[in-house]
mmCIF file of N, CA and C in Angstrom:
data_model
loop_
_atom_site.group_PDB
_atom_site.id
_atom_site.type_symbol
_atom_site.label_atom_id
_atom_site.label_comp_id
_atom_site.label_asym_id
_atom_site.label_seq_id
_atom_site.Cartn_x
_atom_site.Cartn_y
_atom_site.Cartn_z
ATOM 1 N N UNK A 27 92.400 75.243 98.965
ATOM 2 C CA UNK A 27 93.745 74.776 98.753
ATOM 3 C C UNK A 27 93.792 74.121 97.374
ATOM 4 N N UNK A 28 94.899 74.237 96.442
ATOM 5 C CA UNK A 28 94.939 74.046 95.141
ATOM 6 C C UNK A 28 95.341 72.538 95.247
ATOM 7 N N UNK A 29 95.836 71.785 94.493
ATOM 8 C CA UNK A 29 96.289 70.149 94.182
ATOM 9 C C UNK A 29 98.015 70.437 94.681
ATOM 10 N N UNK A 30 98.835 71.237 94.946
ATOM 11 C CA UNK A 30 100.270 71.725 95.070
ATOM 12 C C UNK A 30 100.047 71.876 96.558
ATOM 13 N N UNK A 31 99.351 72.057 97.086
ATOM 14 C CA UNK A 31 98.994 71.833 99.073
ATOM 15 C C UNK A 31 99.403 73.920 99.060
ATOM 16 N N UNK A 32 99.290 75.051 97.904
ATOM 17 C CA UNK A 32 99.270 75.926 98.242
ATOM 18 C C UNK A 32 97.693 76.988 98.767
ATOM 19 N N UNK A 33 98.222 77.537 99.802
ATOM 20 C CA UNK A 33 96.502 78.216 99.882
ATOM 21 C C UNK A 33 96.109 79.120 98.977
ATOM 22 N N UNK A 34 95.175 79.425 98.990
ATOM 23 C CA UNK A 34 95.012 80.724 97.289
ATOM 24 C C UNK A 34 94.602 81.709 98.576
ATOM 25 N N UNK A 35 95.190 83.294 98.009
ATOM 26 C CA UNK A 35 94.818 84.600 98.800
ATOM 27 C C UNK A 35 93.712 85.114 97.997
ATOM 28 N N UNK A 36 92.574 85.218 99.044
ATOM 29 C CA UNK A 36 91.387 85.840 98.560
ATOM 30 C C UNK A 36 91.577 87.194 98.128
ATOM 31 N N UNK A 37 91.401 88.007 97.326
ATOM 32 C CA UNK A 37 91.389 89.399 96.758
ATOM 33 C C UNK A 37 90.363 89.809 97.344
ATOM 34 N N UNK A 38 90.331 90.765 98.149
ATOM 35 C CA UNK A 38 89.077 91.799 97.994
ATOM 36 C C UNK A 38 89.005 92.648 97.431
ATOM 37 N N UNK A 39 88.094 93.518 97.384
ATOM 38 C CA UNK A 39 88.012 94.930 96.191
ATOM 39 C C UNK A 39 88.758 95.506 96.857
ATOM 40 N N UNK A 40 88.805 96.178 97.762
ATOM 41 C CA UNK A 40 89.819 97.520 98.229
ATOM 42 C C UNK A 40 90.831 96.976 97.927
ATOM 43 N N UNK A 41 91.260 95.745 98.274
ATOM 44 C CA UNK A 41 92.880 95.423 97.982
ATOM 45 C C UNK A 41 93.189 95.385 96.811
ATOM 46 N N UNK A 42 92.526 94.998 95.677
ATOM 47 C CA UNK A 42 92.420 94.719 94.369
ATOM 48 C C UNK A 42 92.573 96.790 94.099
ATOM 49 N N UNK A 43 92.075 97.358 94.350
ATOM 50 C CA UNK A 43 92.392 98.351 93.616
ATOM 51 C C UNK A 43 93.415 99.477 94.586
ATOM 52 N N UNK A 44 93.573 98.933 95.854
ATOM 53 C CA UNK A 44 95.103 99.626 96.353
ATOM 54 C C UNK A 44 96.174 99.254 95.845
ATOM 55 N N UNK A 45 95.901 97.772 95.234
ATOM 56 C CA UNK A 45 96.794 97.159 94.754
ATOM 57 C C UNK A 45 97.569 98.037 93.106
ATOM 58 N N UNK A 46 95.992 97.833 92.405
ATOM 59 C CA UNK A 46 96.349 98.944 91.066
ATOM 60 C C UNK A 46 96.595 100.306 91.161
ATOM 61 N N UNK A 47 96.284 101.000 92.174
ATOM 62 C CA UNK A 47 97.117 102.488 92.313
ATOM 63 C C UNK A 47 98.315 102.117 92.979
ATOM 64 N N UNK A 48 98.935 101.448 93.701
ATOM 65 C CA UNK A 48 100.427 101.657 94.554
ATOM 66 C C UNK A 48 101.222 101.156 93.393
ATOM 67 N N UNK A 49 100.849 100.541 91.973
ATOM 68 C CA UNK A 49 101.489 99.380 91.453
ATOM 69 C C UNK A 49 102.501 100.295 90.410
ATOM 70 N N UNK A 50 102.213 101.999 90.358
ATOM 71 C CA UNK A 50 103.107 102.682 89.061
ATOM 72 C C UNK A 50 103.830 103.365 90.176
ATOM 73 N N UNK A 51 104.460 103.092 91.244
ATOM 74 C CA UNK A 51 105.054 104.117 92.401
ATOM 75 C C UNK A 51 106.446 103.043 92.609
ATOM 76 N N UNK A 52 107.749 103.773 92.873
ATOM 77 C CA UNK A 52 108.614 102.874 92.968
ATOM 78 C C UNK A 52 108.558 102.520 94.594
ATOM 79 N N UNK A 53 109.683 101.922 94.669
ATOM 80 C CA UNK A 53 109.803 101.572 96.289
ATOM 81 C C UNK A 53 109.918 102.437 97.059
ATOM 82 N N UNK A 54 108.907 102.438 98.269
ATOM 83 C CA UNK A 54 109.690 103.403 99.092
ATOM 84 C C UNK A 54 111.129 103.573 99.796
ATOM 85 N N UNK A 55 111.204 102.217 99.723
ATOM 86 C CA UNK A 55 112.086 102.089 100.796
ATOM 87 C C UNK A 55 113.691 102.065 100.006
ATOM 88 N N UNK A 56 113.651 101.395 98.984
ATOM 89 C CA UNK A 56 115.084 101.706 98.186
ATOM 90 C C UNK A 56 115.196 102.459 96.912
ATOM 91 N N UNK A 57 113.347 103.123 96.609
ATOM 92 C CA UNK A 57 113.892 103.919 95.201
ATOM 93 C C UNK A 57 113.692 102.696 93.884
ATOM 94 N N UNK A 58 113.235 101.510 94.097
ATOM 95 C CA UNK A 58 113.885 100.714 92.797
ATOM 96 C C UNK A 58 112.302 101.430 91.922
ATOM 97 N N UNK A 59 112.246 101.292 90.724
ATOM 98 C CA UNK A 59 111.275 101.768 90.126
ATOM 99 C C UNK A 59 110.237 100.364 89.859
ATOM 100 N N UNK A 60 109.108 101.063 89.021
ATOM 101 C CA UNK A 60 107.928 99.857 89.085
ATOM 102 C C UNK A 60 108.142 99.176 87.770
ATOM 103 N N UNK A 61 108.213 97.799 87.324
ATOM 104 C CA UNK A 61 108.443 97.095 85.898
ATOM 105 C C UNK A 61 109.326 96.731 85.957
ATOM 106 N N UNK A 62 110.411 96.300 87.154
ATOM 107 C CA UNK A 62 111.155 95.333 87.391
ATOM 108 C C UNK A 62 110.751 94.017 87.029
ATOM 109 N N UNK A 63 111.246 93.080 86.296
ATOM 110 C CA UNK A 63 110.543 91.481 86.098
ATOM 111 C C UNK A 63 111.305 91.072 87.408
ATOM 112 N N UNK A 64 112.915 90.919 87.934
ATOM 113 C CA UNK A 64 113.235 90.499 89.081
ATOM 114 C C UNK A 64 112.767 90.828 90.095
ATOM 115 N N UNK A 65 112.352 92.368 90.417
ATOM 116 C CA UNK A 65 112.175 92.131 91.779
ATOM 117 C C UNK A 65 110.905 93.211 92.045
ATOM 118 N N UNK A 66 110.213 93.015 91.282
ATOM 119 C CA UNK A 66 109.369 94.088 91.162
ATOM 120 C C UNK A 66 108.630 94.632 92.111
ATOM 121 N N UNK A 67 107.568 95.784 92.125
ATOM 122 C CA UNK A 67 107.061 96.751 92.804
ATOM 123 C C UNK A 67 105.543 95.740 93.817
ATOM 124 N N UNK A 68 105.300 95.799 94.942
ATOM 125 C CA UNK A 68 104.166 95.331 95.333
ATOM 126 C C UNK A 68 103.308 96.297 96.130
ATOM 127 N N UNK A 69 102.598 96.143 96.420
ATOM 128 C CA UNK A 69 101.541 96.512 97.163
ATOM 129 C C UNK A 69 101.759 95.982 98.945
ATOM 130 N N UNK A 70 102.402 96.614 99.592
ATOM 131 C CA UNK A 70 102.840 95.937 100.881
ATOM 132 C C UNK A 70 102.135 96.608 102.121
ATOM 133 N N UNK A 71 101.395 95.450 102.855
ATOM 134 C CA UNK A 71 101.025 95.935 104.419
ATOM 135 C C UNK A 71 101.878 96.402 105.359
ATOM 136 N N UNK A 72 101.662 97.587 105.977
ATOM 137 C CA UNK A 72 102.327 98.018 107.041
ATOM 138 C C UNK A 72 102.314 97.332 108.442
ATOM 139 N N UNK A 73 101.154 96.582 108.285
ATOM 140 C CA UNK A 73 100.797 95.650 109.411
ATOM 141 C C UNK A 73 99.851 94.524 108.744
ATOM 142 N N UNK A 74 100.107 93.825 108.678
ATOM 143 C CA UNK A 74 99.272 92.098 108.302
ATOM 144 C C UNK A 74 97.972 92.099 108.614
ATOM 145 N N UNK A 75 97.132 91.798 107.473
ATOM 146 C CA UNK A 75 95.905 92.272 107.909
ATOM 147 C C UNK A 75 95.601 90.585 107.941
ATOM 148 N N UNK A 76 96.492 89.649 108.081
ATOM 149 C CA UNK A 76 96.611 88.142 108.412
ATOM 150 C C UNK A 76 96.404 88.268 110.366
ATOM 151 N N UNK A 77 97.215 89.400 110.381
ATOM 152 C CA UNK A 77 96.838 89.854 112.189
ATOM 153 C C UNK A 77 95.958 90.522 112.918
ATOM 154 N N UNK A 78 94.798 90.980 111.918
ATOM 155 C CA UNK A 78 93.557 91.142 111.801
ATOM 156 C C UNK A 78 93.621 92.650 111.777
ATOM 157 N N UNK A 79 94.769 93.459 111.006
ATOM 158 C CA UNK A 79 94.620 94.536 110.828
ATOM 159 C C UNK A 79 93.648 95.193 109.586
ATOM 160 N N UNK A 80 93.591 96.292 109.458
ATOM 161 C CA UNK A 80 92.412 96.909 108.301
ATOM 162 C C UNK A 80 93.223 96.841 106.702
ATOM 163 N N UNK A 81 92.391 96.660 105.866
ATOM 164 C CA UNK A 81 93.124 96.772 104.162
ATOM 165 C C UNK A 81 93.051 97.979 103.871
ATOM 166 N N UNK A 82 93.285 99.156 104.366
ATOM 167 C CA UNK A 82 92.842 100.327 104.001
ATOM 168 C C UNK A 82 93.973 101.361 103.350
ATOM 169 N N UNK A 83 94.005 102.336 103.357
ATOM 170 C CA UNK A 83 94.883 103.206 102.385
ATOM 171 C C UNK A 83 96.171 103.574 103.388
ATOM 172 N N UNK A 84 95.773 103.621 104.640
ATOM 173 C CA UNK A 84 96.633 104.282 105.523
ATOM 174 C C UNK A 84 97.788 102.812 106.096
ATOM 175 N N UNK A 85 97.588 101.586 105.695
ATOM 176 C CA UNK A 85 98.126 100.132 105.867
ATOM 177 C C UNK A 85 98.550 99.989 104.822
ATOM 178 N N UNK A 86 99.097 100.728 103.918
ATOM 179 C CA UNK A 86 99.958 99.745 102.521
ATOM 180 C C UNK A 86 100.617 101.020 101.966
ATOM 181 N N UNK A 87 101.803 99.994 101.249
ATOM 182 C CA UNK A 87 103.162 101.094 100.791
ATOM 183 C C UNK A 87 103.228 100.419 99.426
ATOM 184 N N UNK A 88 103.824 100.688 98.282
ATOM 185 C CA UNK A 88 104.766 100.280 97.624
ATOM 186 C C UNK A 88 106.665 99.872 98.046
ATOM 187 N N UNK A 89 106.359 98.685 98.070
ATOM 188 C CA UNK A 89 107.787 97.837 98.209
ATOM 189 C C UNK A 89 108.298 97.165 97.359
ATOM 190 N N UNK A 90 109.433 97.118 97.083
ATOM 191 C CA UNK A 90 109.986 95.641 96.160
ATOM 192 C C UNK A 90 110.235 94.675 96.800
ATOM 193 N N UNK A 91 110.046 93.522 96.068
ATOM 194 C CA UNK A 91 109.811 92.691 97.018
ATOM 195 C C UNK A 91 110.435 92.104 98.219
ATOM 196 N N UNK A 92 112.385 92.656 97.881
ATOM 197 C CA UNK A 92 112.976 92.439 98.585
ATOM 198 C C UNK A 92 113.032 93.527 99.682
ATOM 199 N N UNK A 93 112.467 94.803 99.397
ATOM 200 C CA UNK A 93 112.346 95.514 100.543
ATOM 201 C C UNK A 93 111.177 94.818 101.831
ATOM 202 N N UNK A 94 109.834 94.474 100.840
ATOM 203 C CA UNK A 94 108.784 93.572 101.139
ATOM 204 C C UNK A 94 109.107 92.623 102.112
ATOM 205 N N UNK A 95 109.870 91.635 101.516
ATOM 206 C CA UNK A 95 110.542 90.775 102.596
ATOM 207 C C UNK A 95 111.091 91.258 103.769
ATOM 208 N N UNK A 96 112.205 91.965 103.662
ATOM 209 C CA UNK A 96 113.073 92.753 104.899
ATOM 210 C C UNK A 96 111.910 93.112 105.889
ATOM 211 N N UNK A 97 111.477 93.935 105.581
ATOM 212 C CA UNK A 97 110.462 94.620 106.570
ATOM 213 C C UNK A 97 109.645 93.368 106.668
ATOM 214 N N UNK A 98 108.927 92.973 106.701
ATOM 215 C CA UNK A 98 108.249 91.699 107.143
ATOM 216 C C UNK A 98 109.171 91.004 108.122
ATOM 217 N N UNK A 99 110.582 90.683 108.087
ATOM 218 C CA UNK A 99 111.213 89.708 108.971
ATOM 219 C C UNK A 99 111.553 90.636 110.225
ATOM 220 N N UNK A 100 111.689 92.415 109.993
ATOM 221 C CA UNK A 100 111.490 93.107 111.612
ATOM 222 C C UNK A 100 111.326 94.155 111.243
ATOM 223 N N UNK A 101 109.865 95.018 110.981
ATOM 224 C CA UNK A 101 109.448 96.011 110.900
ATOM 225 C C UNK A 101 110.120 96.870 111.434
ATOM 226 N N UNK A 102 110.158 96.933 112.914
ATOM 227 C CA UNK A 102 111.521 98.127 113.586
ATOM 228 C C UNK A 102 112.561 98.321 113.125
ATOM 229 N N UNK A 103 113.083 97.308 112.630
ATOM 230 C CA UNK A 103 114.567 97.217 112.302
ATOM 231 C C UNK A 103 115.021 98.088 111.110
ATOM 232 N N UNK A 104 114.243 97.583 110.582
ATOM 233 C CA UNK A 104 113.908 97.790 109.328
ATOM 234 C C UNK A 104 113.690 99.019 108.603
ATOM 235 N N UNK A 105 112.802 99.472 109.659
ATOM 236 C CA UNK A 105 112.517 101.562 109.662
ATOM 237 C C UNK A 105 113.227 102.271 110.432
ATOM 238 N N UNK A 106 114.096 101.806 111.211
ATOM 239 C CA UNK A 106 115.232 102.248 111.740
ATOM 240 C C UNK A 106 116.448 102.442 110.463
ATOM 241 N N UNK A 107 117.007 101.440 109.933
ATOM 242 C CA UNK A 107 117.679 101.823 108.697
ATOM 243 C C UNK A 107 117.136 102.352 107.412
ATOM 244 N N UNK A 108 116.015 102.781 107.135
ATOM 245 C CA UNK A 108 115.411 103.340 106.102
ATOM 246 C C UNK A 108 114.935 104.411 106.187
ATOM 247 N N UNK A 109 115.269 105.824 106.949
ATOM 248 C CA UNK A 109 114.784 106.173 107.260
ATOM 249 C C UNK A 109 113.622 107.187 106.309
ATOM 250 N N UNK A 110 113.982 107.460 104.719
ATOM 251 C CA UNK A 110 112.891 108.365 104.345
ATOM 252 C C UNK A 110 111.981 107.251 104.402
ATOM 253 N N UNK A 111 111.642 105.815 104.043
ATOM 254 C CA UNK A 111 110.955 104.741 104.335
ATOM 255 C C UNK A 111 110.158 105.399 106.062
ATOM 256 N N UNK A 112 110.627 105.613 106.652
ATOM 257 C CA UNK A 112 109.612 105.842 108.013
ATOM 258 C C UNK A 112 108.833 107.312 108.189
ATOM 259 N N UNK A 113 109.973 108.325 107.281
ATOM 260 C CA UNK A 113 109.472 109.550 107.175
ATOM 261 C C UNK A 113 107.853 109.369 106.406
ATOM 262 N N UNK A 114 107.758 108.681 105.184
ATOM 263 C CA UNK A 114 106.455 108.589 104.375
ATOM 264 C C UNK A 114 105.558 107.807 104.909
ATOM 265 N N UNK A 115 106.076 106.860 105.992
ATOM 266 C CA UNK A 115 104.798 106.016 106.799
ATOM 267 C C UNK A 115 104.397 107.647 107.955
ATOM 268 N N UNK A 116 105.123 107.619 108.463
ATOM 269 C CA UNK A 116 104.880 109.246 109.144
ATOM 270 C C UNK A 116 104.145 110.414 108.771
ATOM 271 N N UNK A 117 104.010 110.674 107.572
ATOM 272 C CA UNK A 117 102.948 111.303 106.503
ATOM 273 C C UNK A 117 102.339 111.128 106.569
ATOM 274 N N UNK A 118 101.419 109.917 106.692
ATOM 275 C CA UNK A 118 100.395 108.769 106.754
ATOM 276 C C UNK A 118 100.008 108.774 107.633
ATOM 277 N N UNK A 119 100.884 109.447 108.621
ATOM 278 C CA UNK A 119 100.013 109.174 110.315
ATOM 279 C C UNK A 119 100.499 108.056 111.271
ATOM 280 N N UNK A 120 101.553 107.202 110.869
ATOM 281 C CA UNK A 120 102.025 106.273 111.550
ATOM 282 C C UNK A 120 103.202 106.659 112.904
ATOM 283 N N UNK A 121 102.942 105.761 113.918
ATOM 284 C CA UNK A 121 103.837 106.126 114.817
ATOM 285 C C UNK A 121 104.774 105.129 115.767
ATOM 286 N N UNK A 122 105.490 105.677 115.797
ATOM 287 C CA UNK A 122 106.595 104.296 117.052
ATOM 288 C C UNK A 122 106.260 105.037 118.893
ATOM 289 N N UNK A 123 105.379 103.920 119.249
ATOM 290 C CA UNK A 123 105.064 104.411 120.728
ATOM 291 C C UNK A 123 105.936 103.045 121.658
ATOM 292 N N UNK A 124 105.919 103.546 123.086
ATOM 293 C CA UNK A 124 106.510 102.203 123.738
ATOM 294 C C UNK A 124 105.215 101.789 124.660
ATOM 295 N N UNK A 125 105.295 100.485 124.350
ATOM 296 C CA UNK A 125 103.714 100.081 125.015
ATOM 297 C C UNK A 125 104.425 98.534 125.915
ATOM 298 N N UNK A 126 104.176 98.648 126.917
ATOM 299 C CA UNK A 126 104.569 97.436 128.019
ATOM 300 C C UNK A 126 105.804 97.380 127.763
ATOM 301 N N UNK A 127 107.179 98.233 127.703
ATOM 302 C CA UNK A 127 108.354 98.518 127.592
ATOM 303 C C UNK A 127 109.097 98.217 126.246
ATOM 304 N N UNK A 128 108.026 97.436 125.364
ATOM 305 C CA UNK A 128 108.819 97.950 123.821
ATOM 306 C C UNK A 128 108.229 98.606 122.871
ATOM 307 N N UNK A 129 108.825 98.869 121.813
ATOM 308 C CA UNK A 129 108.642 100.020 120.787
ATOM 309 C C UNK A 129 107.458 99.170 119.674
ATOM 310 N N UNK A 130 106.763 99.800 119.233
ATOM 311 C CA UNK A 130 105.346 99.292 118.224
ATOM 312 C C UNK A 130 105.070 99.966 117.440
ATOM 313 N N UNK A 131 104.658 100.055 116.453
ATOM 314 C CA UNK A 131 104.287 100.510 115.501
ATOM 315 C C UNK A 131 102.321 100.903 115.546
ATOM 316 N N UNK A 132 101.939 102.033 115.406
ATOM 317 C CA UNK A 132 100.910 102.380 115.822
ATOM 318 C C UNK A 132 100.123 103.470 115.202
ATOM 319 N N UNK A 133 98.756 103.641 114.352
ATOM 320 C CA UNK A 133 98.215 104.179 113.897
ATOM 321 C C UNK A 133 96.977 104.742 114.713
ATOM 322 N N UNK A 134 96.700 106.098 114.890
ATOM 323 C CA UNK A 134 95.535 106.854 115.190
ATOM 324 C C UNK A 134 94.135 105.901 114.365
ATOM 325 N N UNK A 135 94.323 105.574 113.454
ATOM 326 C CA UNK A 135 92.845 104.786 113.081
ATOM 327 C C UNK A 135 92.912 103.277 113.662
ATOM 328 N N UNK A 136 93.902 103.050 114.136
ATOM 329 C CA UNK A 136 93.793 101.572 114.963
ATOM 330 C C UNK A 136 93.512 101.691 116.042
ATOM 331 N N UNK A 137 92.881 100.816 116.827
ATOM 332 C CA UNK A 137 92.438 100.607 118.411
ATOM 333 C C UNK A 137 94.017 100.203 119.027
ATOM 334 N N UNK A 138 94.340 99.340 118.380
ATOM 335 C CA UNK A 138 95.603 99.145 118.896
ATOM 336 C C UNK A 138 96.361 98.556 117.620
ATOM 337 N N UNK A 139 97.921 98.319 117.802
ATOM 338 C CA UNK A 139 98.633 97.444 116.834
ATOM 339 C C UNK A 139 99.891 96.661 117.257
ATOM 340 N N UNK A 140 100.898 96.380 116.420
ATOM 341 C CA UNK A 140 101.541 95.022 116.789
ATOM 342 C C UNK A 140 102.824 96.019 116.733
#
């Protein structure tokens, strides 16, 4: 923790360099392009690897940040109105299954997901 009470995010290598290939790709989700100073291009988890998901290639998109945000506050929701946004997670192998009567988000290389 820094002197500002913020936590610092550890980098790992894979993330560090998923990070530098997703970083010249615009958003998926609205099209904005990469070299925005306002709202620029990130490197975004499909699932929080804070929720002990994997950092791997098949878990991260290019987002801006405000797409970034959106999807973070309800993933479903979210890929419900976006839809080429769900078509390219779908490419990827991603899927919407119903597990104990609601809808989840779910990858063949995961044991399970959120």
């Amino acid at each position: 923790m820094n002197s500002g009470g913020a936590f610092w995010k550890t980098v790992r290598a894979e993330d560090a360099l998923l990070r530098s290939f997703w970083k010249n790709f615009p958003c998926w989700s609205c099209g904005q392009p990469p070299g925005n100073d306002f709202n620029p291009v990130d490197y975004s988890h499909v699932l929080t690897i804070g929720a002990g998901r994997p950092d791997a290639w098949f878990n991260g998109t290019p987002q801006c940040r405000r797409c970034h945000t959106a999807f973070e506050n309800n993933r479903l929701e979210f890929i419900d109105a976006h839809p080429k946004f769900w078509n390219r997670l779908r490419l990827m192998g991603w899927k919407i299954e119903i597990f104990v009567g609601k809808r989840r988000l779910w990858h063949p290389y995961l044991e399970g997901a959120q």
